[in-house]
PDB file of C-alpha atoms in Angstrom:
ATOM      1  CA  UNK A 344      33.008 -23.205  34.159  1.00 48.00           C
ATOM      2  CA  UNK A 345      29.142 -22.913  33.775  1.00 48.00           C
ATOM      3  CA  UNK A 346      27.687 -23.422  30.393  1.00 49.00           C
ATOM      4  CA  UNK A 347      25.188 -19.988  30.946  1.00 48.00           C
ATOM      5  CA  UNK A 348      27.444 -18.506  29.434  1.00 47.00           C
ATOM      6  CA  UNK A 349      27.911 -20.648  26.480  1.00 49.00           C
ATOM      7  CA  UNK A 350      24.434 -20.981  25.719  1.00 53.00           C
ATOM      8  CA  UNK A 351      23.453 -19.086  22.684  1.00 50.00           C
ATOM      9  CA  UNK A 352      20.383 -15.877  23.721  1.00 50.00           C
ATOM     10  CA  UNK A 353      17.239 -16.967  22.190  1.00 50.00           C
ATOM     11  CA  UNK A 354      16.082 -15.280  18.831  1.00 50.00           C
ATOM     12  CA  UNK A 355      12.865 -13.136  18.070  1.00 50.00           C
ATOM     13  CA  UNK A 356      10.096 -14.281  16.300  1.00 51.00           C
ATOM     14  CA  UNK A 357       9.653 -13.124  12.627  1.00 52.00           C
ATOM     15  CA  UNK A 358       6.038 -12.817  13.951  1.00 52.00           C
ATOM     16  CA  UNK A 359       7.449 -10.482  16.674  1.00 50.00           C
ATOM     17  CA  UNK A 360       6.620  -6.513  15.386  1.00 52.00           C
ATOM     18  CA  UNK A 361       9.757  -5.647  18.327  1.00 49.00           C
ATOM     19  CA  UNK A 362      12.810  -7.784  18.415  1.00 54.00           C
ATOM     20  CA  UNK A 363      14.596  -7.026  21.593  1.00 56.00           C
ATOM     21  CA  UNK A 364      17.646  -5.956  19.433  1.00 70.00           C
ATOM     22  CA  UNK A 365      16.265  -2.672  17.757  1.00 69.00           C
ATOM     23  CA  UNK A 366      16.576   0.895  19.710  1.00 85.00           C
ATOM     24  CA  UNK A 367      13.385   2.515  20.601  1.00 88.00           C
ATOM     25  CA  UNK A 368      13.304   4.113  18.019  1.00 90.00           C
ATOM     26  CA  UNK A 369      13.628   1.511  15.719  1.00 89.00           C
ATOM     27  CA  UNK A 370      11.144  -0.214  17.477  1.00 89.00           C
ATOM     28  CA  UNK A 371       9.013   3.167  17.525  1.00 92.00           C
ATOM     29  CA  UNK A 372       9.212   3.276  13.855  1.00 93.00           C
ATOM     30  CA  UNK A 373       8.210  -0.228  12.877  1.00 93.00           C
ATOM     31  CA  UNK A 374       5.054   0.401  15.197  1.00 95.00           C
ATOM     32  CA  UNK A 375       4.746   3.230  12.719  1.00 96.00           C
ATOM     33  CA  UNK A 376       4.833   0.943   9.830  1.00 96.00           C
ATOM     34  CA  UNK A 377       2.559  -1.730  11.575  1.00 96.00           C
ATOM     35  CA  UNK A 378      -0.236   1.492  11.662  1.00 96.00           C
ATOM     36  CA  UNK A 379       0.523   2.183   8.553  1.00 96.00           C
ATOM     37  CA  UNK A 380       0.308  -1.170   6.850  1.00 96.00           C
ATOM     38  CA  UNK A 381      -3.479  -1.644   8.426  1.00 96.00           C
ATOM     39  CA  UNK A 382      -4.611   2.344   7.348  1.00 96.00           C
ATOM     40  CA  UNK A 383      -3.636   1.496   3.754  1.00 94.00           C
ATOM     41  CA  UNK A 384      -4.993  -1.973   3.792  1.00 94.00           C
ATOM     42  CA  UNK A 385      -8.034  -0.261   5.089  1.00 94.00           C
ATOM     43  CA  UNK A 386      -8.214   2.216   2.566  1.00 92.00           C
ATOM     44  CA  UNK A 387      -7.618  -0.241  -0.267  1.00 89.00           C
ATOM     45  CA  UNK A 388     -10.738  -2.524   1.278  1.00 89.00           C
ATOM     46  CA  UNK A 389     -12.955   0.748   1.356  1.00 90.00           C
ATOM     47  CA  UNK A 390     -11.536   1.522  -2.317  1.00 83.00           C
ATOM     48  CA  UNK A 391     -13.053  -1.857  -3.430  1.00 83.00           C
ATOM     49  CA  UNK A 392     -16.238  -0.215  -2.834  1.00 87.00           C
ATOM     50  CA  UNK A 393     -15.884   3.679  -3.734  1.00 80.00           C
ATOM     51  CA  UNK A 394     -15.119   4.837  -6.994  1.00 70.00           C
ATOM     52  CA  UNK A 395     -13.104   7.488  -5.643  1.00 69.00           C
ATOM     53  CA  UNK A 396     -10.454   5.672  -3.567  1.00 75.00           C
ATOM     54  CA  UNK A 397      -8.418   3.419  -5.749  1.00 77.00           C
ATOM     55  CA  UNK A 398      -7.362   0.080  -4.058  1.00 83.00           C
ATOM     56  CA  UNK A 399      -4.120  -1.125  -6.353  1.00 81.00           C
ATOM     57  CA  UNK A 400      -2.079   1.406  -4.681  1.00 84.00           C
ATOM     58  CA  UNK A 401      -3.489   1.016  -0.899  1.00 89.00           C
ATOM     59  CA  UNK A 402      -2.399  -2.566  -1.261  1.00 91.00           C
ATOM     60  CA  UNK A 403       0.743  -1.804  -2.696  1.00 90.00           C
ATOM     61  CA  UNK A 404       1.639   0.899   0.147  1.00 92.00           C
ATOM     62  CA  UNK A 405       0.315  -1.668   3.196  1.00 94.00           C
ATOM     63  CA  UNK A 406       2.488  -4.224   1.349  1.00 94.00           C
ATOM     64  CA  UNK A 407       5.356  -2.539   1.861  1.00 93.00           C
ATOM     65  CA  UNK A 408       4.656  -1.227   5.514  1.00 95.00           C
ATOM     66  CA  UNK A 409       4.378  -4.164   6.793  1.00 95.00           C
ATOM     67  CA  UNK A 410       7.413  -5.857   4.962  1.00 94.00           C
ATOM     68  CA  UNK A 411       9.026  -3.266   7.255  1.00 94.00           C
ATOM     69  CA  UNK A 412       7.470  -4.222  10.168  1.00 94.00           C
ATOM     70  CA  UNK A 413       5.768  -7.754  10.297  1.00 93.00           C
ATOM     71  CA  UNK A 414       6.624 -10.559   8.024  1.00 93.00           C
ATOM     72  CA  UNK A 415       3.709 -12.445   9.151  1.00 94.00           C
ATOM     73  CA  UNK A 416       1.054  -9.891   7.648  1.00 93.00           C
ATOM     74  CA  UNK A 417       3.799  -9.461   4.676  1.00 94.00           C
ATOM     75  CA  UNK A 418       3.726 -12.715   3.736  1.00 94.00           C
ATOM     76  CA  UNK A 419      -0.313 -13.271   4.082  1.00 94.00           C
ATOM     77  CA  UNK A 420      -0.520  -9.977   1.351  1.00 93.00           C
ATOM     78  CA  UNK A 421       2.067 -11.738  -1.045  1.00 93.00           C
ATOM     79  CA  UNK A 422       0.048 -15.227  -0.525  1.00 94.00           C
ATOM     80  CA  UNK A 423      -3.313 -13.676  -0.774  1.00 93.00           C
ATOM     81  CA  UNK A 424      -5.630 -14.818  -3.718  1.00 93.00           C
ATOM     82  CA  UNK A 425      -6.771 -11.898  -4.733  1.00 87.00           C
ATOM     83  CA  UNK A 426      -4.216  -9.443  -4.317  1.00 88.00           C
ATOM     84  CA  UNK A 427      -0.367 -11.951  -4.253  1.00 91.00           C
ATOM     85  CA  UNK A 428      -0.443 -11.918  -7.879  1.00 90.00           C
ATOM     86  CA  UNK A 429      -0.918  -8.429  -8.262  1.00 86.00           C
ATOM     87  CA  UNK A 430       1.777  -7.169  -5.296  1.00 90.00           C
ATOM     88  CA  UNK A 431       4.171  -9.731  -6.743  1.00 91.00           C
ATOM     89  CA  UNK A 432       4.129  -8.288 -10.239  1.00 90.00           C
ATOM     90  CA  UNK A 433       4.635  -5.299  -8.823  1.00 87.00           C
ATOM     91  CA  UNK A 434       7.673  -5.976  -7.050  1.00 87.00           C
ATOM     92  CA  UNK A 435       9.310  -8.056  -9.450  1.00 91.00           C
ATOM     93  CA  UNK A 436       8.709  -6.178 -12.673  1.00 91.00           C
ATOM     94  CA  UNK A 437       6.797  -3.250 -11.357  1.00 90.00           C
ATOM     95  CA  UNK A 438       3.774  -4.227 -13.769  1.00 91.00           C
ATOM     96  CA  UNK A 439       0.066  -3.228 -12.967  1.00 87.00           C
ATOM     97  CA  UNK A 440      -2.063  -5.215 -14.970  1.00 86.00           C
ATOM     98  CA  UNK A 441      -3.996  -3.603 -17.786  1.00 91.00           C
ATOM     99  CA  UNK A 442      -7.304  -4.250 -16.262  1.00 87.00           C
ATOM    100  CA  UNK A 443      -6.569  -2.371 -13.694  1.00 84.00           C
ATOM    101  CA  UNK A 444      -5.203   0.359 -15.705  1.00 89.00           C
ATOM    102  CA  UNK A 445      -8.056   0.708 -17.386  1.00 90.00           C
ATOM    103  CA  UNK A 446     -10.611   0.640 -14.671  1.00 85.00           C
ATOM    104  CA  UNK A 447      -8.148   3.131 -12.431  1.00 85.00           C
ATOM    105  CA  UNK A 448      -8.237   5.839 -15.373  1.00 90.00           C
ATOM    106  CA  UNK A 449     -12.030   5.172 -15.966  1.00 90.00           C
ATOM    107  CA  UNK A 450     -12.974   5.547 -12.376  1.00 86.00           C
ATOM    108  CA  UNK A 451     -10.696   8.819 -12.279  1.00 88.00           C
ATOM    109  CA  UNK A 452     -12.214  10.340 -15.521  1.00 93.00           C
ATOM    110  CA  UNK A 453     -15.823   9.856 -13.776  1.00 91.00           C
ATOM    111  CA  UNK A 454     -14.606  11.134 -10.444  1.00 89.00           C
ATOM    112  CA  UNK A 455     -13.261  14.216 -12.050  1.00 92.00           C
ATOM    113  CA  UNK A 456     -15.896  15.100 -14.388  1.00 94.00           C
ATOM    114  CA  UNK A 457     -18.407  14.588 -11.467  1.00 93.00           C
ATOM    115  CA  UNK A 458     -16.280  17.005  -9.787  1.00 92.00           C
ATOM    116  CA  UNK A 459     -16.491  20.100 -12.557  1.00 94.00           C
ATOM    117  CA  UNK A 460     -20.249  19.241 -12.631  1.00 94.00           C
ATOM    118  CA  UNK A 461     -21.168  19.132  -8.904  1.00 94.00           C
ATOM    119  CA  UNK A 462     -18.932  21.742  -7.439  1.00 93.00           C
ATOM    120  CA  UNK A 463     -19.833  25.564  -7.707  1.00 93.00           C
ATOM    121  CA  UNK A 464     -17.853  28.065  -9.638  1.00 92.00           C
ATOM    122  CA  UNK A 465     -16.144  29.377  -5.891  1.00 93.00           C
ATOM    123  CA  UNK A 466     -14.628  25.658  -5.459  1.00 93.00           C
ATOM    124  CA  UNK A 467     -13.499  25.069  -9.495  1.00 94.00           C
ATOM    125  CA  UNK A 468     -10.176  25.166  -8.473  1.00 95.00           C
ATOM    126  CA  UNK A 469     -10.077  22.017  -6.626  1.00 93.00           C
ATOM    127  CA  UNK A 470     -11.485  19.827  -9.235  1.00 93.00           C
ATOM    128  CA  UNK A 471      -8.745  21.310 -11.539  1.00 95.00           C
ATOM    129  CA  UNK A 472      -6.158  20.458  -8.752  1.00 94.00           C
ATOM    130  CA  UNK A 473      -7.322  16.922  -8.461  1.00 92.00           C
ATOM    131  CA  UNK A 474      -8.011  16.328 -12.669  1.00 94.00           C
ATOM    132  CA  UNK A 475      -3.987  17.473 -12.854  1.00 95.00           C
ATOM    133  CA  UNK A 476      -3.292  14.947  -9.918  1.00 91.00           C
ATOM    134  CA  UNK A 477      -5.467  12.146 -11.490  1.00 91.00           C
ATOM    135  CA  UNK A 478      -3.939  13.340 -15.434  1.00 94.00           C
ATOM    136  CA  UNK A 479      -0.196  12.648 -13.962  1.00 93.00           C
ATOM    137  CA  UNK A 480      -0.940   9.635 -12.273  1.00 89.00           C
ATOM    138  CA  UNK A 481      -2.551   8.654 -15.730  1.00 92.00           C
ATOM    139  CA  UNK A 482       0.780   9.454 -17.703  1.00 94.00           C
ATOM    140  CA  UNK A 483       2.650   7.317 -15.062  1.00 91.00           C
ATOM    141  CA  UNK A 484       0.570   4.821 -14.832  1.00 91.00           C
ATOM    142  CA  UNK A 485       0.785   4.239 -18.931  1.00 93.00           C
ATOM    143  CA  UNK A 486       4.321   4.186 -18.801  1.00 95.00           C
ATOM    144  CA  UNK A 487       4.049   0.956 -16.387  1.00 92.00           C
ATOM    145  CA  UNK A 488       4.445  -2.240 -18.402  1.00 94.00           C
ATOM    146  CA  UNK A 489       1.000  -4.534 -18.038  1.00 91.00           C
ATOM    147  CA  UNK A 490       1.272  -7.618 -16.024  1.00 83.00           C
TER     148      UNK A 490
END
């Protein structure tokens, strides 16, 4: 007998984003999540430098894109030096530290406020829709234990 068919079919890669042995749309999806991961670790780089975007949860949400579709990317987030520390307290305890806290509710109390005094009387209502967003993100972000 030939030994072809003894020999065991090579693996993927964990670098690979499409192992042979998902369906398309399996595969489809983790392509999704690959997107994803990069718009949110976009968004979270911009949010370093705009007041108005926070970055904590950008990371956070690319973090766990890409632990659905690339382990490679995944595991340069959790070894980063600037953000591993905070994406690992997150997952084990999920802890925010109180810095960040702190600056996140400051940074939303100026964006709103700049809101009620910039926008005319016509478009009140949306700085009223995003003060209750940023309020409730507030109370749940208070109720997060402090890394």
């Amino acid at each position: 007998m030939s030994t072809d068919f003894q020999q065991n079919p090579p693996t993927p890669s964990h670098d690979s984003i499409q192992p042979t042995h998902l369906s398309i749309w399996q595969k489809m999806l983790r392509w999704i999540f690959f997107g994803l991961g990069f718009l949110f670790l976009g968004l979270g780089f911009v949010g370093i430098f705009l007041p108005v975007l926070p970055t904590t949860p950008f990371i956070i949400l690319a973090t766990g894109c890409f632990a659905k579709s690339s382990e490679r990317f995944h595991q340069w987030l959790l070894n980063h030096k600037t953000f591993g520390k905070l994406i690992k307290n997150w997952q084990e305890r999920r802890a925010i530290p109180r810095y960040a806290k702190y600056l996140a509710w400051t940074m939303m109390t100026l964006s709103c406020a700049m809101l009620f005094y910039r926008l005319s009387h016509e478009m009140i209502w949306l700085a009223c829709t995003t003060s209750t967003v940023c309020l409730l993100t507030t109370i749940w972000m208070a109720r997060l234990p402090d890394a």
